Short mmCIF file of C-alpha atoms and ligand atoms in Angstrom, two decimals:
data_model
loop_
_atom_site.label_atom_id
_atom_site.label_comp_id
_atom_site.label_asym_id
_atom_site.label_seq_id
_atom_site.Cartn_x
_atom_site.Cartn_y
_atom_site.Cartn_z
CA UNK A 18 -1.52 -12.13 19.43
CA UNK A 19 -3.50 -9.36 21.19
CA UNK A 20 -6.76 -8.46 19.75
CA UNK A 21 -7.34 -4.83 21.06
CA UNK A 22 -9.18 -2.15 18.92
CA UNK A 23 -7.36 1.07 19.88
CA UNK A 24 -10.16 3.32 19.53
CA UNK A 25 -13.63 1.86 19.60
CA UNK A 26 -15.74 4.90 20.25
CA UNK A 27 -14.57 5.79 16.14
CA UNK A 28 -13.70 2.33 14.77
CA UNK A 29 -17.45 0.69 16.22
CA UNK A 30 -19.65 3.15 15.38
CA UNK A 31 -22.87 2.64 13.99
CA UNK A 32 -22.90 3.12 10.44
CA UNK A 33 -25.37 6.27 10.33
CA UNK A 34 -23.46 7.64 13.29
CA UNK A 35 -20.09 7.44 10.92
CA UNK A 36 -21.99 8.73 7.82
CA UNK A 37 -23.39 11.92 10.19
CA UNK A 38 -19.93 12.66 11.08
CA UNK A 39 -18.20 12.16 7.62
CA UNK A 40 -20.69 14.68 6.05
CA UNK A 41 -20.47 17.16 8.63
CA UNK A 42 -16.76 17.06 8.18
CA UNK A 43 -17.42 17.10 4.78
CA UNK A 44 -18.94 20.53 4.50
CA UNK A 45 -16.16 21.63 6.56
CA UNK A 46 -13.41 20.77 4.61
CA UNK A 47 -15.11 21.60 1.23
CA UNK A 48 -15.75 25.55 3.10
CA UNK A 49 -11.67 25.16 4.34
CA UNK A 50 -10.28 24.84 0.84
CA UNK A 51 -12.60 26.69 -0.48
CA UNK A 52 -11.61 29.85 1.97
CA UNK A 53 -7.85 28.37 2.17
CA UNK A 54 -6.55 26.59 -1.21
CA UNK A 55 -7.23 28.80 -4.68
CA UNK A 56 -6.58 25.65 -6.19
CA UNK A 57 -10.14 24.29 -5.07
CA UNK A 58 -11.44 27.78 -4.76
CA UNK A 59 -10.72 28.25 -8.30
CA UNK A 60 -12.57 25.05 -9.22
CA UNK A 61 -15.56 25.54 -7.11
CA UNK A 62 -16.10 28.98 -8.44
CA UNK A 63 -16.20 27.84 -12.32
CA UNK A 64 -18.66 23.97 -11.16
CA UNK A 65 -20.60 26.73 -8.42
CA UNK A 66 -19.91 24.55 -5.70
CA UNK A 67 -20.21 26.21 -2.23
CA UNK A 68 -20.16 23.83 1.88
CA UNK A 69 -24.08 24.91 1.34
CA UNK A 70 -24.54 22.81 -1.65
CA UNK A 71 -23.55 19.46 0.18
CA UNK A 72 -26.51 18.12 1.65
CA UNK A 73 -26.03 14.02 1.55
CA UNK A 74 -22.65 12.39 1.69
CA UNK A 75 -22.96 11.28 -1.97
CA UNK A 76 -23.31 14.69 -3.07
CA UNK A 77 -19.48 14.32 -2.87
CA UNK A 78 -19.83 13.28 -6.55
CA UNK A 79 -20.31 16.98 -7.57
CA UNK A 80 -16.68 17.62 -6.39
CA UNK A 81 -13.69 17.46 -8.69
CA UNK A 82 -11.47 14.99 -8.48
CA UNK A 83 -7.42 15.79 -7.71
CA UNK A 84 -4.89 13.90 -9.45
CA UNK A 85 -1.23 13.66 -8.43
CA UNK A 86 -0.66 16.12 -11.87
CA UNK A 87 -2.73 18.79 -9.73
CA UNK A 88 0.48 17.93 -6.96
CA UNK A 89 2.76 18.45 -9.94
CA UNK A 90 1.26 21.55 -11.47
CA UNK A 91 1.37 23.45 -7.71
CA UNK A 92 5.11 22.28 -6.67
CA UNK A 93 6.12 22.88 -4.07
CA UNK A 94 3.57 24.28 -1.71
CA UNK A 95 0.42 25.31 -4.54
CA UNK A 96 -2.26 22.97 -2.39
CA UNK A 97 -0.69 23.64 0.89
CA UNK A 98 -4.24 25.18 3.22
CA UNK A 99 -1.94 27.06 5.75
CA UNK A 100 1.11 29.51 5.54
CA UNK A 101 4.41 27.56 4.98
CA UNK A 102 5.25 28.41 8.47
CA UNK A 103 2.60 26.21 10.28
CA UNK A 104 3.63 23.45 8.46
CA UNK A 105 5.62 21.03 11.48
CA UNK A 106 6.73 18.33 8.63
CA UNK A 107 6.97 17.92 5.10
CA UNK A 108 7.14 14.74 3.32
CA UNK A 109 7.55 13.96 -0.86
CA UNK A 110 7.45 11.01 -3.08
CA UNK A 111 10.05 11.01 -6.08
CA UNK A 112 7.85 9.97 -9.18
CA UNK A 113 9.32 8.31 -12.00
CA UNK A 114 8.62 11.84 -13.82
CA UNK A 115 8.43 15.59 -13.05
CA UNK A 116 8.48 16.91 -9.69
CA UNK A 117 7.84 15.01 -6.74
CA UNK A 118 4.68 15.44 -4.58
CA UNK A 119 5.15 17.40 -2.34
CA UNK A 120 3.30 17.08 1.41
CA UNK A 121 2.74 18.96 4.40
CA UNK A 122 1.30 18.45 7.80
CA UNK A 123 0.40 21.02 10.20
CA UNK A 124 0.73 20.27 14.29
CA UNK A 125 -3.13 18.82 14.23
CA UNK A 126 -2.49 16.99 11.29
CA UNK A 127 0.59 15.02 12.93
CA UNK A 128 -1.80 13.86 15.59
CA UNK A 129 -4.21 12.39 13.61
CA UNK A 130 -2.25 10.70 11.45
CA UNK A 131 -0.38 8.97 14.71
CA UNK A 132 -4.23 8.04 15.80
CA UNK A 133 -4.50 6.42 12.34
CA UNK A 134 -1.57 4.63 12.35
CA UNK A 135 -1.88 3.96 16.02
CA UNK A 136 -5.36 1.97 15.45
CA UNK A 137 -3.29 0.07 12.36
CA UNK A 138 -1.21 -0.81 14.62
CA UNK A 139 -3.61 -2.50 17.05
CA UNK A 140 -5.55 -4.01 14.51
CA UNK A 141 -1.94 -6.11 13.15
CA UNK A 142 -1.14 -6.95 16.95
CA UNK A 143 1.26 -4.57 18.29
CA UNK A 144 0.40 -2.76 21.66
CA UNK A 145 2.66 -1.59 24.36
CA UNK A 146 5.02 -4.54 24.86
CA UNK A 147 5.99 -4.98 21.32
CA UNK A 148 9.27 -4.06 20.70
CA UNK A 149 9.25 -3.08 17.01
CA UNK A 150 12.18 -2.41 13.86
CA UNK A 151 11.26 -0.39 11.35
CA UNK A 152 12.65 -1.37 8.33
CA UNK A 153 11.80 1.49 5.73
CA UNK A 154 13.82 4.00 5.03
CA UNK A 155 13.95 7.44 6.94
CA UNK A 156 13.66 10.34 4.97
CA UNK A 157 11.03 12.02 2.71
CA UNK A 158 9.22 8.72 2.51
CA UNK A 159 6.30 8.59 4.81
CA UNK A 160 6.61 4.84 5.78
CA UNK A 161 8.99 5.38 8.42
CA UNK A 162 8.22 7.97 10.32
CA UNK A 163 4.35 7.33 9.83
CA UNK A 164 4.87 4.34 11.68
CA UNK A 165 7.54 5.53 14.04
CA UNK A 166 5.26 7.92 15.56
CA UNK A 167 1.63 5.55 15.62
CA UNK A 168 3.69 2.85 17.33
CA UNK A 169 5.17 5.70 19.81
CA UNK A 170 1.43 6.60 20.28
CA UNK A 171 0.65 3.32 21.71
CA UNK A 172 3.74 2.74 23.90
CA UNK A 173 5.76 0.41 21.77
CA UNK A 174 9.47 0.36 22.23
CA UNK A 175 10.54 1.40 18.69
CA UNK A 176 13.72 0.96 17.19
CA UNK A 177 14.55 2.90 13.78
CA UNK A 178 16.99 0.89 12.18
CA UNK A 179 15.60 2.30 8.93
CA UNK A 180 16.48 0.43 5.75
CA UNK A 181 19.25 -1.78 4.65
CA UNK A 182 21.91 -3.08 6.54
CA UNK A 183 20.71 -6.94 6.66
CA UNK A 184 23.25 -7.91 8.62
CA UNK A 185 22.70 -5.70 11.40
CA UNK A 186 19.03 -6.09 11.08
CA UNK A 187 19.30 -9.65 11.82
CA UNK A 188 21.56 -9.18 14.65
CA UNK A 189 19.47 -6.49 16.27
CA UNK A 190 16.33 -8.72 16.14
CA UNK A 191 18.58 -11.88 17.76
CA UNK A 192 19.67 -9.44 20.70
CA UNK A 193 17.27 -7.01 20.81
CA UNK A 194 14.24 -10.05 20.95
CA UNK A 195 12.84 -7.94 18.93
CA UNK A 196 8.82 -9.44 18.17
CA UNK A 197 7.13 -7.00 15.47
CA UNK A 198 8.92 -5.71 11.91
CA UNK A 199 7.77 -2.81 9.99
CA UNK A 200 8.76 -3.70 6.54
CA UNK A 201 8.00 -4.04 3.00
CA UNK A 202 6.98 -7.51 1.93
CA UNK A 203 9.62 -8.02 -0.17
CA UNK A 204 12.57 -6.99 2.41
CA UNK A 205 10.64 -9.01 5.07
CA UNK A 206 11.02 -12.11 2.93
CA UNK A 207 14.62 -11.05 1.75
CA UNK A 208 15.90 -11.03 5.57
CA UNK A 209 14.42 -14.43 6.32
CA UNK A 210 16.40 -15.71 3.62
CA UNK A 211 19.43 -13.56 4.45
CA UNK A 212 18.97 -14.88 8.18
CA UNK A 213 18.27 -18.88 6.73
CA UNK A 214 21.99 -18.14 4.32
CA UNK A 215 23.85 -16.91 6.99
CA UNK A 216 22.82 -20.36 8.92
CA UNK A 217 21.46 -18.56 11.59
CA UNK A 218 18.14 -21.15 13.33
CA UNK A 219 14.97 -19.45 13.12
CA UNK A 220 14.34 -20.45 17.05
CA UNK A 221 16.82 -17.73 17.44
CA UNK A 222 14.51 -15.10 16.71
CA UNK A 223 11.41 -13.90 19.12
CA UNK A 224 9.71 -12.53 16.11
CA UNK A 225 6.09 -12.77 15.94
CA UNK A 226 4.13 -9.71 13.97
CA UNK A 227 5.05 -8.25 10.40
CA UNK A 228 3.36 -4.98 10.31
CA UNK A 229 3.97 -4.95 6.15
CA UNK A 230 2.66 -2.66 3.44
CA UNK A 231 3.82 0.48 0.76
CA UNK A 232 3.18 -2.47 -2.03
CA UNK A 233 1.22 -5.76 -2.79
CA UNK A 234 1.17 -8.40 -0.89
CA UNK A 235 -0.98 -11.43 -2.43
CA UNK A 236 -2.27 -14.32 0.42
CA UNK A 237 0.38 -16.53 -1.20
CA UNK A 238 3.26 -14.48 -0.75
CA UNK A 239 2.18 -13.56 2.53
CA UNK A 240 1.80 -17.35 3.52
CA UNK A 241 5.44 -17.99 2.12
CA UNK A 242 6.61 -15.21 4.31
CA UNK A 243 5.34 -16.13 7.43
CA UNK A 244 6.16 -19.66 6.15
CA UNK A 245 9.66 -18.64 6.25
CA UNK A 246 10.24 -16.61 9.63
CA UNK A 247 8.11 -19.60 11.19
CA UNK A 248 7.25 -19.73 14.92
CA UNK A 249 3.41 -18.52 14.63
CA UNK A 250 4.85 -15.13 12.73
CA UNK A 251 1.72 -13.41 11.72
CA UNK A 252 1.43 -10.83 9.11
CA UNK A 253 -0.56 -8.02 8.27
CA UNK A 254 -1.58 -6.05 5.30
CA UNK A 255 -1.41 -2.18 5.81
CA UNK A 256 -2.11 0.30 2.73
CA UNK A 257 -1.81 4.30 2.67
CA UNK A 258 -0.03 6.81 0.48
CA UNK A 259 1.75 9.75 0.53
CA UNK A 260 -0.77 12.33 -0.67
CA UNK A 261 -3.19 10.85 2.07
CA UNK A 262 -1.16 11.56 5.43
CA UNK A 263 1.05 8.27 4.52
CA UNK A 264 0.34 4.29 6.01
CA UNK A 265 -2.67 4.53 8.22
CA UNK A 266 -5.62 5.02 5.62
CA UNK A 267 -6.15 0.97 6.37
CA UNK A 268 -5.07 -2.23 7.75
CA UNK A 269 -6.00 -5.40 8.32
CA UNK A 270 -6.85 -6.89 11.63
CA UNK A 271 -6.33 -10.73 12.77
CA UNK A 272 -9.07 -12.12 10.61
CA UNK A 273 -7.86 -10.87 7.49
CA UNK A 274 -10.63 -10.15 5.54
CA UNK A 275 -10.26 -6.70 4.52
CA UNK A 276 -8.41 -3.94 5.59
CA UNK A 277 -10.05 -1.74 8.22
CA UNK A 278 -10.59 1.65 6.68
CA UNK A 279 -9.99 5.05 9.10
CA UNK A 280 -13.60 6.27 7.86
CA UNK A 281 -13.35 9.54 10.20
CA UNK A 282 -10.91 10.50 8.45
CA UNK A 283 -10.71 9.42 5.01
CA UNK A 284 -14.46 9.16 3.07
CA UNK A 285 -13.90 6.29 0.23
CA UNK A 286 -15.48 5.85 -3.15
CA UNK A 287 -14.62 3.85 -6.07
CA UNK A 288 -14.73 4.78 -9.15
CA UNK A 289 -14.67 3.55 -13.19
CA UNK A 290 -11.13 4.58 -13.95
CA UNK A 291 -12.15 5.20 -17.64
CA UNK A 292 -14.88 6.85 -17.51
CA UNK A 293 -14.94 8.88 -13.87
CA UNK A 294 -18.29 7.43 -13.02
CA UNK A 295 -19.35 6.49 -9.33
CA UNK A 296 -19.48 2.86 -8.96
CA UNK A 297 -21.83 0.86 -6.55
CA UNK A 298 -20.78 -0.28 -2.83
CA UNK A 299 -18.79 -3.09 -3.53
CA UNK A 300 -18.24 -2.63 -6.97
CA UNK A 301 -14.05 -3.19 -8.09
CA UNK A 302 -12.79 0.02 -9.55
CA UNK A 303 -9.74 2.82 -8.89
CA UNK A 304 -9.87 3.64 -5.12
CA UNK A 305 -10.97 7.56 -4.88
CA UNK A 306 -9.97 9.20 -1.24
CA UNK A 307 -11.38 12.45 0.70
CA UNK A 308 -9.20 13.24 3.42
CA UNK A 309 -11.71 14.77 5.62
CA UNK A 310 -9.48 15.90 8.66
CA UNK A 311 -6.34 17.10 6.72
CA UNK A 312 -5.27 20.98 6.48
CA UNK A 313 -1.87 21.37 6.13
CA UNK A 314 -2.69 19.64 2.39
CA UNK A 315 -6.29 19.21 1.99
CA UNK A 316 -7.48 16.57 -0.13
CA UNK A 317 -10.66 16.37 -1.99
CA UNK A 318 -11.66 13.33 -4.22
CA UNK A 319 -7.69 12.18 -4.56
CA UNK A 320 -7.58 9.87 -7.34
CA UNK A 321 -4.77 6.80 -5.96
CA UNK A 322 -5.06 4.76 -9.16
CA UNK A 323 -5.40 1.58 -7.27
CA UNK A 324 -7.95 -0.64 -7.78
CA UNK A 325 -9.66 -2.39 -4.96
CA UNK A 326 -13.02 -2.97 -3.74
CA UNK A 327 -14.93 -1.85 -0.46
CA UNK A 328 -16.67 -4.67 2.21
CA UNK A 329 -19.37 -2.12 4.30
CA UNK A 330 -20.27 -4.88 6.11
CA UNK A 331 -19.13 -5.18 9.73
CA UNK A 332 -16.08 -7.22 10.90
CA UNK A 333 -16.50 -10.43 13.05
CA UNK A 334 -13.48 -8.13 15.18
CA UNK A 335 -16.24 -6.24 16.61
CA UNK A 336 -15.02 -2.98 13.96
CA UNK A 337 -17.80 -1.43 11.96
CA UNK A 338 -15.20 0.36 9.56
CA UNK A 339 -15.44 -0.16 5.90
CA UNK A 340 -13.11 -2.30 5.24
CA UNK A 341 -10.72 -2.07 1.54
CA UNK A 342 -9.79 -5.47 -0.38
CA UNK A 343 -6.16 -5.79 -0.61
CA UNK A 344 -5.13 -3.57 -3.71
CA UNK A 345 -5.42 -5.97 -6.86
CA UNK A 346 -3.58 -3.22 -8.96
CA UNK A 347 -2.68 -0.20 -10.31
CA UNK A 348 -5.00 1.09 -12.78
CA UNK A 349 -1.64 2.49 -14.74
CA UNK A 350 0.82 -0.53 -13.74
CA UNK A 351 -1.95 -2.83 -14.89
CA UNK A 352 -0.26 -3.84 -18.35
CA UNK A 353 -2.43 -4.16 -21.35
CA UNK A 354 -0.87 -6.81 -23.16
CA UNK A 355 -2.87 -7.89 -26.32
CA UNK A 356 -5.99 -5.98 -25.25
CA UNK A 357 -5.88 -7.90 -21.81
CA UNK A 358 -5.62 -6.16 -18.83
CA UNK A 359 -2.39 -7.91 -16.58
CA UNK A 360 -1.60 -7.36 -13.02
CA UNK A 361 1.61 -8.20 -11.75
CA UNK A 362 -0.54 -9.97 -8.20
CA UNK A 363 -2.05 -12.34 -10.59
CA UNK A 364 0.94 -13.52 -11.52
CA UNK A 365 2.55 -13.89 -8.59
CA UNK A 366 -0.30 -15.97 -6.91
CA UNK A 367 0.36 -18.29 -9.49
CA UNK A 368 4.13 -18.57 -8.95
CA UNK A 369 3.98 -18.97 -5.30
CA UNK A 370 3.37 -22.50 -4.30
CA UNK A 371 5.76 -24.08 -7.01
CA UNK A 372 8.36 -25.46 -4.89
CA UNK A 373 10.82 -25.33 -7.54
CA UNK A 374 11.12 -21.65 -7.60
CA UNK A 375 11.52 -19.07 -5.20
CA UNK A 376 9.52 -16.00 -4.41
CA UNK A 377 11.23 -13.43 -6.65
CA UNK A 378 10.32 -12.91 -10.13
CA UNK A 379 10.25 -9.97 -12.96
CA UNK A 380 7.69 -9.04 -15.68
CA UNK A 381 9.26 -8.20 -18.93
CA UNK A 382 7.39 -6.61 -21.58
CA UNK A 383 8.19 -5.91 -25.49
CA UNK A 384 7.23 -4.83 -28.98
CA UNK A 385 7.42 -7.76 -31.07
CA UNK A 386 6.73 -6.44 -34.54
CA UNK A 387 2.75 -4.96 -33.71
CA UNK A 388 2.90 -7.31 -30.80
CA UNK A 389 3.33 -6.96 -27.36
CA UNK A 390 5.03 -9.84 -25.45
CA UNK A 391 5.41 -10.94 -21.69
CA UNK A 392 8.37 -12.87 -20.41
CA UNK A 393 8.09 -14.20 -16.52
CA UNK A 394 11.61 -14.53 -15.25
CA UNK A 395 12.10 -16.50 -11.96
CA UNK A 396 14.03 -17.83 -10.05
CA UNK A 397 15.53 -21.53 -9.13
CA UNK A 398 15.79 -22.27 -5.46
CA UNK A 399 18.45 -24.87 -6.69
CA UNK A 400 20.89 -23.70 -9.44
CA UNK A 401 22.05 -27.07 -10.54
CA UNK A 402 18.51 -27.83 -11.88
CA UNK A 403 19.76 -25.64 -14.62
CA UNK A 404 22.10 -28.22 -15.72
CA UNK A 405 19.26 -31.04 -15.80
CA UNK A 406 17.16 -30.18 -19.46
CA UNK A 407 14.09 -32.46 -18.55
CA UNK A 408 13.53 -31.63 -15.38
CA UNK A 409 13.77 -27.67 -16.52
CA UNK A 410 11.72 -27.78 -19.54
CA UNK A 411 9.00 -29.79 -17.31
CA UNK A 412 9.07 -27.06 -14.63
CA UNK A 413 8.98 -24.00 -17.12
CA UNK A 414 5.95 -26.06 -19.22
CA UNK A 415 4.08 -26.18 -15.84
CA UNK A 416 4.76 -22.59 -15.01
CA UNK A 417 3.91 -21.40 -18.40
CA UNK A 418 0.14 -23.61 -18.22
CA UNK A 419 -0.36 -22.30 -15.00
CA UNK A 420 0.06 -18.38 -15.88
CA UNK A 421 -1.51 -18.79 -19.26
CA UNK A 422 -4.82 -20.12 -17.84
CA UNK A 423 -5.17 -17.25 -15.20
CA UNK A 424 -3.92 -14.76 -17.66
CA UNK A 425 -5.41 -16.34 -21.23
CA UNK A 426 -2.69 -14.86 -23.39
CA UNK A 427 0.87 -16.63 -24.33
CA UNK A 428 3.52 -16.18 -22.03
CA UNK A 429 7.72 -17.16 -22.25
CA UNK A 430 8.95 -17.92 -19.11
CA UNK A 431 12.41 -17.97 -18.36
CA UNK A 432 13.94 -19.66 -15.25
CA UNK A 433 17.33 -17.99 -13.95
CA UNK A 434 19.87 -18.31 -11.10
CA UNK A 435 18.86 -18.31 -7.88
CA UNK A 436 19.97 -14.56 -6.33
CA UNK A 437 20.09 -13.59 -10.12
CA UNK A 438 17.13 -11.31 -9.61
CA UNK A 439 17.66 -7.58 -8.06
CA UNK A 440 16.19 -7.55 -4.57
CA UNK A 441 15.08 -4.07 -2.85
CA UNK A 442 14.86 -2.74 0.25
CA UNK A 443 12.12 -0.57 -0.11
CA UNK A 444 8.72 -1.02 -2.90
CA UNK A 445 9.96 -3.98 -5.17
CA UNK A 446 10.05 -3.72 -9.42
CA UNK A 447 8.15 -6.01 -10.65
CA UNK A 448 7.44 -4.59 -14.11
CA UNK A 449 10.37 -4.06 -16.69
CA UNK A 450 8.28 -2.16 -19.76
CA UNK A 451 9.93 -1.92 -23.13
CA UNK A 452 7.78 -1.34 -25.32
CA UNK A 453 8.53 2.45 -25.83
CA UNK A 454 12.51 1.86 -25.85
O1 DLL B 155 3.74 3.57 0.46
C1 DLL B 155 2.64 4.66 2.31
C2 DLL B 155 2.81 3.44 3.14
C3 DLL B 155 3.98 3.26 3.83
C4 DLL B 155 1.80 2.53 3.28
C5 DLL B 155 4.13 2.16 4.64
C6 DLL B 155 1.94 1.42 4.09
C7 DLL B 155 3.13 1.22 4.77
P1 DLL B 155 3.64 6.08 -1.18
O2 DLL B 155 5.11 5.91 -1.19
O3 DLL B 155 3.08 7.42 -1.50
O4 DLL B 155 3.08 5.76 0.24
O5 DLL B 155 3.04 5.00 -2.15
C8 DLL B 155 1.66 4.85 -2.29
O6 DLL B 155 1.96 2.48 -2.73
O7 DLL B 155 -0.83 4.22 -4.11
C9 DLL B 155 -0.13 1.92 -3.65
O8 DLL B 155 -0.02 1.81 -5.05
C10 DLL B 155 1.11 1.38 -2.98
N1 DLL B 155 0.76 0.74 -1.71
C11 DLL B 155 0.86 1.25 -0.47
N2 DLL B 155 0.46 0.34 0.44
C12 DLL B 155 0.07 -0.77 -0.25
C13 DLL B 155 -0.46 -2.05 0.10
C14 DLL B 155 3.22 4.57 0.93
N3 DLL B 155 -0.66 -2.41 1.36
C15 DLL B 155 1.33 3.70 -3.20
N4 DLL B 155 -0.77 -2.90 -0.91
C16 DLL B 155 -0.14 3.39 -3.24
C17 DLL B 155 -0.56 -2.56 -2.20
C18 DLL B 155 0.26 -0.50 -1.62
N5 DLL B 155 -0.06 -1.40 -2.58
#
């Protein structure tokens, strides 16, 4: 694969250099919404926060924090920094409840978040010969068109199949040669099965580069997806959201250790998601963002909920940028179960590698009485194993040790059909809660 850095002058720069430029930007953006977005203005008024004030980068920590109810409270436009009519795009994300958030992006905004996505790009592998599918759906969600545009930006050819449509997929990759997939990890896997059911030979397809993200993707289920699609296929992890431009906040370059953050634009801290308190570099705690360069939707201190840690060190690459751990969790999808704290990723790493089973599985919680359960249903690569009692009760008694000791609470696991489980084409469900039904 290529190892090109798309723009060195930002993504090599000497730490202090980076940390000059993020705090100048800083005091800009703080003086923008402060002149732009009552919301902030409001709050700065009542804490007597003015650009003045900020003198070091960590004064940051005198700045409220914005949560995705803040989105809520001001739908549609409440946070927007410019007049409707110099917003070029608008993007939203459906929540489970309430109004969705609701996003904007002015003209300058558009072009940095195509340099963002444009260095993500690099770092996975793609440059101007690729010839890339994007797999996520077009529409309000910012996958698609997030990438669409970065891989433009670098001269890929890009075809936007959007989602679904497996069969076509596959037979646009075949003719197409198509060598680099924008995907979830989930529908990645899904079409190498799909391709493997419809008895079509791997050697048929040319591709080599999974540009993946919009939801976890452990080191063992990205091994068992490039497992799958064979032929050297190399995939990388790529993180963003929706409040923060979309994917292009980080990625992960060949080596894999970390993904690189854009630290131009987006100043990181992490944070105890209990209590609110700053926690030390390299400390594990809910990932808190600054969009420095946004203005269509300014950003200060956005709280994502997901917990990671931050590497400051710089990459063997030849990057300086910070670079994120792949997301362990969500602080509120992490299930307490018992009093212990449960993350659908640690399950999964300890599902993938038992041959028995394939890579699809569901979380079920309940109210037992005062108790709370968890069920792990998964899935039999070989159906007729469900007619053989020893062999099944062996399997689930392995799979049930295995989870127990990572998790340290009782566990039921269930083994079904294979193709019994839902599969998606966009962000998977891992977690069925029903506890409150
Ligand atoms: O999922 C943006 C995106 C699109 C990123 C395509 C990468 C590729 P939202 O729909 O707003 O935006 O969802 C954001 O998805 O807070 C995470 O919980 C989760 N998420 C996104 N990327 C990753 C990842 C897009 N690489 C939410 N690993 C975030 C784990 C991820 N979780």
């Amino acid at each position: 694969m290529v190892k090109k850095i798309w723009n060195p002058e930002m993504e090599c720069m000497k730490r202090a250099d980076m940390e000059a430029l993020q705090l100048e930007r800083l005091k800009a953006l703080v003086d923008y919404c402060d002149k732009n977005v009552k919301f902030y203005h409001d709050r700065f008024v009542k804490m007597g926060i003015t650009a003045d004030k900020i003198k070091v980068l960590s004064d940051i920590q005198y700045l409220p924090y914005t949560t995705k109810a803040d989105l809520r409270d001001t739908y549609p436009f409440g946070m927007f920094g410019v007049d409707r009519r110099e917003i070029v795009r608008i993007h939203a994300s459906s929540g489970t409840t309430g109004n969705p958030t609701v996003v904007g992006y002015t003209k300058e905004d558009l072009g940095h978040w195509a340099e963002q996505v444009a260095r993500i790009a690099t770092a996975g592998g793609a440059d101007e010969n690729s010839l890339v599918q994007i797999c996520f759906g077009y529409g309000l969600f910012t996958g698609a068109l997030g990438l669409h545009y970065g891989l433009e930006k670098i001269g890929a050819t890009v075809v936007p199949i959007s989602s679904g449509n497996t069969e076509k997929q596959l037979k646009f990759m075949r003719d197409f040669g198509t060598d680099t997939i924008v995907a979830t990890p989930s529908y990645c896997l899904y079409l190498a099965e799909s391709a493997r059911e419809m008895g079509i030979s791997m050697e048929n397809y040319n591709l080599k580069i999974g540009l993946l993200g919009s939801e976890g993707c452990t080191p063992e289920m990205r091994d068992q997806i490039e497992e799958r699609w064979g032929n050297g296929f190399f995939v990388s992890d790529n993180y963003g959201m929706s409040e923060l431009n979309g994917p292009g906040l980080s990625g992960e370059c060949y080596l894999r250790d970390g993904m690189h953050i854009a630290e131009d634009h987006f100043l990181c801290e992490v944070i105890n998601s209990e209590t609110g308190d700053v926690l030390d570099k390299g400390e594990t705690g809910e990932l808190v963002v600054t969009n420095l360069t946004k203005r269509g939707i300014p950003m200060i201190r956005y709280r994502t909920k997901d917990i990671t840690y931050i590497n400051y060190e710089p990459c063997e690459c030849g990057r300086t940028s910070a670079r994120m751990h792949k997301i362990i969790g969500r602080s509120d999808d992490m299930l307490k179960i018992r009093g212990v704290n449960v993350f659908p990723s640690q399950v999964e790493s300890a599902l993938i590698g038992i041959s028995e089973i394939g890579p699809h599985y569901l979380l079920i919680v309940r109210r037992e009485g005062y108790s709370d359960t968890l069920e792990i249903k998964v899935e039999l690569i070989d159906g007729s194993l469900l007619d053989k009692y020893g062999i099944l009760e062996a399997l689930q008694r392995k799979i049930h040790d295995r989870i127990k000791s990572i998790l340290g609470i009782e566990i039921k696991v269930t083994l079904a059909e294979p193709k019994s489980i839902e599969r998606f084409t966009g962000k998977a469900q891992r977690v069925v809660d029903l506890r409150n039904k």
